[in-house]
PDB file of C-alpha atoms in Angstrom:
ATOM      1  CA  MET S   2     -21.046  -4.186  45.215  1.00 43.00           C
ATOM      2  CA  PRO S   3     -20.590  -7.350  42.829  1.00 53.00           C
ATOM      3  CA  ASN S   4     -17.247  -9.389  43.133  1.00 80.00           C
ATOM      4  CA  ALA S   5     -14.350  -8.534  40.812  1.00 84.00           C
ATOM      5  CA  VAL S   6     -15.585 -11.739  38.163  1.00 84.00           C
ATOM      6  CA  LYS S   7     -18.565 -10.183  38.653  1.00 85.00           C
ATOM      7  CA  SER S   8     -17.711  -6.348  38.387  1.00 87.00           C
ATOM      8  CA  GLN S   9     -15.428  -6.723  35.392  1.00 89.00           C
ATOM      9  CA  LYS S  10     -18.374  -8.504  33.327  1.00 89.00           C
ATOM     10  CA  PHE S  11     -20.636  -6.065  33.758  1.00 91.00           C
ATOM     11  CA  ASN S  12     -18.292  -2.685  33.272  1.00 92.00           C
ATOM     12  CA  MET S  13     -17.701  -4.974  29.550  1.00 89.00           C
ATOM     13  CA  LEU S  14     -21.598  -4.877  29.867  1.00 91.00           C
ATOM     14  CA  PHE S  15     -22.057  -1.408  30.315  1.00 95.00           C
ATOM     15  CA  ASP S  16     -19.386  -0.222  27.624  1.00 94.00           C
ATOM     16  CA  TRP S  17     -21.059  -2.532  24.949  1.00 91.00           C
ATOM     17  CA  PHE S  18     -24.854  -1.140  26.456  1.00 94.00           C
ATOM     18  CA  ASP S  19     -23.361   2.885  26.216  1.00 96.00           C
ATOM     19  CA  GLN S  20     -24.168   3.294  22.270  1.00 93.00           C
ATOM     20  CA  GLY S  21     -24.237   7.100  22.802  1.00 94.00           C
ATOM     21  CA  ASN S  22     -20.460   6.943  24.488  1.00 95.00           C
ATOM     22  CA  ASP S  23     -20.873   9.222  27.042  1.00 96.00           C
ATOM     23  CA  GLY S  24     -20.362   7.555  29.924  1.00 96.00           C
ATOM     24  CA  ARG S  25     -24.195   7.305  31.044  1.00 97.00           C
ATOM     25  CA  LEU S  26     -26.770   4.742  29.803  1.00 97.00           C
ATOM     26  CA  THR S  27     -29.831   6.216  28.942  1.00 97.00           C
ATOM     27  CA  HIS S  28     -33.289   4.937  27.326  1.00 97.00           C
ATOM     28  CA  ASP S  29     -31.705   5.510  23.408  1.00 97.00           C
ATOM     29  CA  ASP S  30     -28.637   3.530  24.465  1.00 97.00           C
ATOM     30  CA  LEU S  31     -31.326   0.489  26.062  1.00 95.00           C
ATOM     31  CA  GLN S  32     -33.771   1.242  22.819  1.00 96.00           C
ATOM     32  CA  ALA S  33     -31.163   1.029  20.359  1.00 95.00           C
ATOM     33  CA  MET S  34     -29.454  -2.505  21.854  1.00 93.00           C
ATOM     34  CA  GLY S  35     -33.199  -3.446  20.983  1.00 93.00           C
ATOM     35  CA  ASP S  36     -32.973  -2.736  17.264  1.00 94.00           C
ATOM     36  CA  LEU S  37     -29.730  -4.077  17.738  1.00 92.00           C
ATOM     37  CA  PHE S  38     -30.504  -7.438  18.543  1.00 89.00           C
ATOM     38  CA  ALA S  39     -34.399  -7.132  16.596  1.00 91.00           C
ATOM     39  CA  ALA S  40     -32.471  -7.025  13.417  1.00 91.00           C
ATOM     40  CA  LEU S  41     -31.068 -10.375  13.975  1.00 88.00           C
ATOM     41  CA  ALA S  42     -34.845 -11.362  13.201  1.00 87.00           C
ATOM     42  CA  ALA S  43     -35.700 -12.121   9.615  1.00 86.00           C
ATOM     43  CA  GLU S  44     -38.072  -9.337   8.373  1.00 90.00           C
ATOM     44  CA  ASP S  45     -41.080 -10.986   8.711  1.00 92.00           C
ATOM     45  CA  ASP S  46     -40.701 -12.230  12.549  1.00 90.00           C
ATOM     46  CA  HIS S  47     -42.461  -9.310  14.464  1.00 93.00           C
ATOM     47  CA  ALA S  48     -42.886 -11.327  17.501  1.00 90.00           C
ATOM     48  CA  ASN S  49     -39.384 -12.201  18.044  1.00 87.00           C
ATOM     49  CA  ALA S  50     -38.375  -8.152  17.285  1.00 90.00           C
ATOM     50  CA  SER S  51     -40.364  -7.265  19.521  1.00 92.00           C
ATOM     51  CA  ALA S  52     -39.872  -9.200  22.291  1.00 90.00           C
ATOM     52  CA  MET S  53     -36.383  -8.604  22.259  1.00 89.00           C
ATOM     53  CA  ARG S  54     -37.638  -4.976  22.391  1.00 93.00           C
ATOM     54  CA  ASP S  55     -39.668  -5.380  25.194  1.00 91.00           C
ATOM     55  CA  ALA S  56     -37.615  -7.388  27.228  1.00 89.00           C
ATOM     56  CA  PHE S  57     -34.976  -4.597  26.749  1.00 91.00           C
ATOM     57  CA  GLU S  58     -37.291  -1.975  27.437  1.00 93.00           C
ATOM     58  CA  LYS S  59     -37.931  -4.051  30.522  1.00 89.00           C
ATOM     59  CA  TRP S  60     -34.291  -4.057  31.268  1.00 88.00           C
ATOM     60  CA  TRP S  61     -34.219  -0.054  31.021  1.00 94.00           C
ATOM     61  CA  GLN S  62     -37.511   0.028  33.627  1.00 92.00           C
ATOM     62  CA  LEU S  63     -35.479  -1.847  36.114  1.00 88.00           C
ATOM     63  CA  LEU S  64     -31.858  -0.244  35.385  1.00 92.00           C
ATOM     64  CA  LEU S  65     -34.331   3.531  36.361  1.00 93.00           C
ATOM     65  CA  ALA S  66     -36.292   2.066  39.063  1.00 92.00           C
ATOM     66  CA  HIS S  67     -33.801   0.495  41.001  1.00 91.00           C
ATOM     67  CA  GLY S  68     -30.715   2.132  39.565  1.00 91.00           C
ATOM     68  CA  ASP S  69     -30.924   5.785  39.109  1.00 93.00           C
ATOM     69  CA  ALA S  70     -29.587   6.898  42.860  1.00 90.00           C
ATOM     70  CA  ASP S  71     -29.426  10.607  41.706  1.00 92.00           C
ATOM     71  CA  GLY S  72     -32.424  11.007  40.140  1.00 93.00           C
ATOM     72  CA  ASP S  73     -31.134  12.191  36.504  1.00 95.00           C
ATOM     73  CA  GLY S  74     -32.750   9.294  34.317  1.00 95.00           C
ATOM     74  CA  LYS S  75     -29.346   8.659  33.263  1.00 97.00           C
ATOM     75  CA  ILE S  76     -27.437   5.719  34.872  1.00 97.00           C
ATOM     76  CA  SER S  77     -24.053   5.725  36.101  1.00 96.00           C
ATOM     77  CA  ARG S  78     -21.407   2.801  35.944  1.00 96.00           C
ATOM     78  CA  PRO S  79     -21.353   2.187  39.725  1.00 94.00           C
ATOM     79  CA  GLU S  80     -25.155   2.638  39.943  1.00 94.00           C
ATOM     80  CA  PHE S  81     -25.009   0.428  37.012  1.00 94.00           C
ATOM     81  CA  LEU S  82     -22.804  -2.011  38.309  1.00 92.00           C
ATOM     82  CA  ALA S  83     -24.978  -2.040  42.096  1.00 90.00           C
ATOM     83  CA  VAL S  84     -28.741  -2.357  40.070  1.00 90.00           C
ATOM     84  CA  MET S  85     -27.351  -5.458  38.158  1.00 88.00           C
ATOM     85  CA  GLU S  86     -25.977  -7.102  41.845  1.00 83.00           C
ATOM     86  CA  ALA S  87     -28.801  -6.187  43.383  1.00 84.00           C
ATOM     87  CA  ASN S  88     -31.887  -5.704  41.124  1.00 82.00           C
ATOM     88  CA  VAL S  89     -31.362  -7.457  36.861  1.00 79.00           C
ATOM     89  CA  THR S  90     -29.998 -10.483  37.823  1.00 83.00           C
ATOM     90  CA  ALA S  91     -32.058 -10.818  41.240  1.00 83.00           C
ATOM     91  CA  PRO S  92     -34.254 -14.222  40.373  1.00 83.00           C
ATOM     92  CA  GLU S  93     -37.786 -12.411  39.895  1.00 84.00           C
ATOM     93  CA  HIS S  94     -36.337 -10.443  37.489  1.00 84.00           C
ATOM     94  CA  PHE S  95     -33.371 -12.141  36.017  1.00 85.00           C
ATOM     95  CA  GLU S  96     -35.570 -13.933  33.547  1.00 85.00           C
ATOM     96  CA  GLY S  97     -37.657 -11.608  32.204  1.00 81.00           C
ATOM     97  CA  ALA S  98     -35.260  -8.999  31.630  1.00 80.00           C
ATOM     98  CA  VAL S  99     -32.156 -11.223  30.693  1.00 86.00           C
ATOM     99  CA  LEU S 100     -32.995 -14.775  29.475  1.00 86.00           C
ATOM    100  CA  ALA S 101     -36.460 -13.448  27.643  1.00 85.00           C
ATOM    101  CA  ILE S 102     -33.761 -11.773  25.578  1.00 85.00           C
ATOM    102  CA  ALA S 103     -31.739 -15.117  24.717  1.00 86.00           C
ATOM    103  CA  ASP S 104     -34.949 -16.710  24.628  1.00 87.00           C
ATOM    104  CA  ALA S 105     -36.487 -14.471  21.411  1.00 86.00           C
ATOM    105  CA  LEU S 106     -32.570 -14.122  19.548  1.00 85.00           C
ATOM    106  CA  MET S 107     -32.552 -18.154  19.576  1.00 86.00           C
ATOM    107  CA  ARG S 108     -36.159 -18.390  18.608  1.00 85.00           C
ATOM    108  CA  ALA S 109     -35.335 -15.637  15.977  1.00 84.00           C
ATOM    109  CA  LEU S 110     -32.131 -17.012  14.740  1.00 81.00           C
ATOM    110  CA  ASP S 111     -33.553 -20.850  14.685  1.00 79.00           C
ATOM    111  CA  THR S 112     -34.878 -20.269  11.553  1.00 71.00           C
ATOM    112  CA  ASN S 113     -35.076 -24.039  10.574  1.00 75.00           C
ATOM    113  CA  GLY S 114     -36.431 -24.686  13.642  1.00 79.00           C
ATOM    114  CA  ASP S 115     -34.036 -27.469  14.642  1.00 85.00           C
ATOM    115  CA  GLY S 116     -33.330 -25.784  17.875  1.00 85.00           C
ATOM    116  CA  VAL S 117     -29.417 -25.065  17.522  1.00 91.00           C
ATOM    117  CA  LEU S 118     -27.057 -22.316  16.218  1.00 89.00           C
ATOM    118  CA  SER S 119     -23.815 -23.334  14.303  1.00 88.00           C
ATOM    119  CA  HIS S 120     -21.209 -22.089  14.198  1.00 88.00           C
ATOM    120  CA  ASP S 121     -20.982 -19.705  11.154  1.00 86.00           C
ATOM    121  CA  GLU S 122     -24.422 -18.645  12.581  1.00 85.00           C
ATOM    122  CA  TYR S 123     -22.979 -17.635  16.414  1.00 86.00           C
ATOM    123  CA  VAL S 124     -20.125 -16.020  15.067  1.00 85.00           C
ATOM    124  CA  ARG S 125     -22.554 -13.878  12.286  1.00 84.00           C
ATOM    125  CA  MET S 126     -24.773 -12.956  15.735  1.00 85.00           C
ATOM    126  CA  TYR S 127     -22.585 -11.761  17.543  1.00 85.00           C
ATOM    127  CA  ASP S 128     -20.400  -9.461  14.899  1.00 86.00           C
ATOM    128  CA  ALA S 129     -23.629  -8.196  13.924  1.00 87.00           C
ATOM    129  CA  LEU S 130     -23.879  -7.360  17.605  1.00 86.00           C
ATOM    130  CA  GLY S 131     -20.158  -5.887  17.189  1.00 85.00           C
ATOM    131  CA  VAL S 132     -18.795  -8.461  19.494  1.00 84.00           C
ATOM    132  CA  PRO S 133     -15.580  -9.140  17.129  1.00 86.00           C
ATOM    133  CA  PRO S 134     -15.677 -12.397  15.069  1.00 87.00           C
ATOM    134  CA  LYS S 135     -11.796 -13.693  17.166  1.00 88.00           C
ATOM    135  CA  HIS S 136     -13.810 -13.408  20.224  1.00 86.00           C
ATOM    136  CA  SER S 137     -16.713 -15.337  18.883  1.00 85.00           C
ATOM    137  CA  LYS S 138     -15.271 -17.865  17.380  1.00 86.00           C
ATOM    138  CA  ASP S 139     -13.188 -19.165  20.828  1.00 87.00           C
ATOM    139  CA  ALA S 140     -16.341 -18.507  22.751  1.00 88.00           C
ATOM    140  CA  PHE S 141     -18.023 -20.709  20.330  1.00 91.00           C
ATOM    141  CA  LYS S 142     -15.868 -23.626  21.486  1.00 91.00           C
ATOM    142  CA  ARG S 143     -16.104 -23.056  24.947  1.00 91.00           C
ATOM    143  CA  LEU S 144     -20.115 -22.918  24.879  1.00 91.00           C
ATOM    144  CA  ASP S 145     -20.275 -25.920  22.789  1.00 94.00           C
ATOM    145  CA  ARG S 146     -20.199 -27.955  25.969  1.00 93.00           C
ATOM    146  CA  ASP S 147     -20.954 -31.011  23.917  1.00 94.00           C
ATOM    147  CA  GLY S 148     -18.467 -30.437  22.074  1.00 94.00           C
ATOM    148  CA  ASN S 149     -20.901 -31.247  18.621  1.00 96.00           C
ATOM    149  CA  GLY S 150     -20.454 -28.220  16.898  1.00 94.00           C
ATOM    150  CA  GLU S 151     -24.081 -26.391  17.660  1.00 94.00           C
ATOM    151  CA  ILE S 152     -25.182 -24.901  20.469  1.00 93.00           C
ATOM    152  CA  SER S 153     -28.161 -25.680  21.726  1.00 92.00           C
ATOM    153  CA  HIS S 154     -31.085 -23.673  22.933  1.00 90.00           C
ATOM    154  CA  GLU S 155     -30.154 -25.315  26.831  1.00 92.00           C
ATOM    155  CA  GLU S 156     -26.294 -24.540  26.260  1.00 92.00           C
ATOM    156  CA  PHE S 157     -27.065 -20.647  25.045  1.00 91.00           C
ATOM    157  CA  ARG S 158     -28.949 -20.506  27.871  1.00 91.00           C
ATOM    158  CA  GLN S 159     -26.716 -21.885  30.173  1.00 92.00           C
ATOM    159  CA  ALA S 160     -23.644 -19.296  29.194  1.00 92.00           C
ATOM    160  CA  ILE S 161     -26.196 -16.194  29.221  1.00 91.00           C
ATOM    161  CA  THR S 162     -26.346 -17.328  32.958  1.00 91.00           C
ATOM    162  CA  GLU S 163     -23.063 -17.962  33.948  1.00 91.00           C
ATOM    163  CA  PHE S 164     -22.256 -14.603  32.408  1.00 89.00           C
ATOM    164  CA  TYR S 165     -24.399 -12.759  34.588  1.00 88.00           C
ATOM    165  CA  LEU S 166     -24.709 -15.014  37.624  1.00 88.00           C
ATOM    166  CA  SER S 167     -21.508 -16.957  37.968  1.00 87.00           C
ATOM    167  CA  ASP S 168     -17.919 -15.545  40.097  1.00 86.00           C
ATOM    168  CA  ASP S 169     -16.351 -18.914  38.631  1.00 87.00           C
ATOM    169  CA  MET S 170     -13.426 -16.957  35.862  1.00 86.00           C
ATOM    170  CA  ASP S 171     -13.369 -19.964  34.341  1.00 86.00           C
ATOM    171  CA  ALA S 172     -16.761 -20.558  33.223  1.00 90.00           C
ATOM    172  CA  PRO S 173     -17.583 -20.424  29.726  1.00 90.00           C
ATOM    173  CA  GLY S 174     -20.071 -18.386  29.745  1.00 89.00           C
ATOM    174  CA  ASN S 175     -18.061 -15.041  30.830  1.00 88.00           C
ATOM    175  CA  TRP S 176     -17.179 -16.178  26.842  1.00 85.00           C
ATOM    176  CA  LEU S 177     -20.026 -14.225  25.677  1.00 84.00           C
ATOM    177  CA  ILE S 178     -19.120 -11.322  24.488  1.00 81.00           C
ATOM    178  CA  GLY S 179     -15.068 -11.381  24.253  1.00 77.00           C
ATOM    179  CA  PRO S 180     -12.508 -12.738  27.161  1.00 78.00           C
ATOM    180  CA  LEU S 181     -12.762 -11.322  30.557  1.00 75.00           C
ATOM    181  CA  HIS S 182      -8.823 -10.630  30.400  1.00 61.00           C
ATOM    182  CA  GLU S 183      -6.737 -11.159  27.163  1.00 46.00           C
ATOM    183  CA  PRO S 184      -4.866 -14.095  27.187  1.00 40.00           C
ATOM    184  CA  ALA S 185      -1.079 -13.312  27.731  1.00 37.00           C
TER     185      ALA S 185
END
């Protein structure tokens, strides 16, 4: 079972992925997430759209193979928490199931090829993914580690890695899809 910080993040992720809002993850939910991410690519950017869909399909296959303890073809919240810690975030799966999405997303959004996301691009991206702008604006400030007003591909990868792997409550990457706890 994940520690408290990871558990909180993985619970947020479960809620985000549960596109059917039925308390279970299904193949349809992960396909819907893949479609949501793929829609951020330009209409003619089939390579990155496919890469994002393929990565979500790989993620679903990992969830099903390693997390469907009762064999019902659905992933409950407890099953999700367990499989995220044991399998999806394991080094042999993390690159292909998680970072592949981040890399394709960055390539798709970086239409001018400069290797960075501006503040507006970042906020627009997460708004399209269902993350409120008030959260993504704050996240941008935290993820722009060098303070140059842009998030580089490396800064984005670092944030994704922190979100999934860090036990540190204050890690900037924990802000990717909103605060772990609402500020007092």
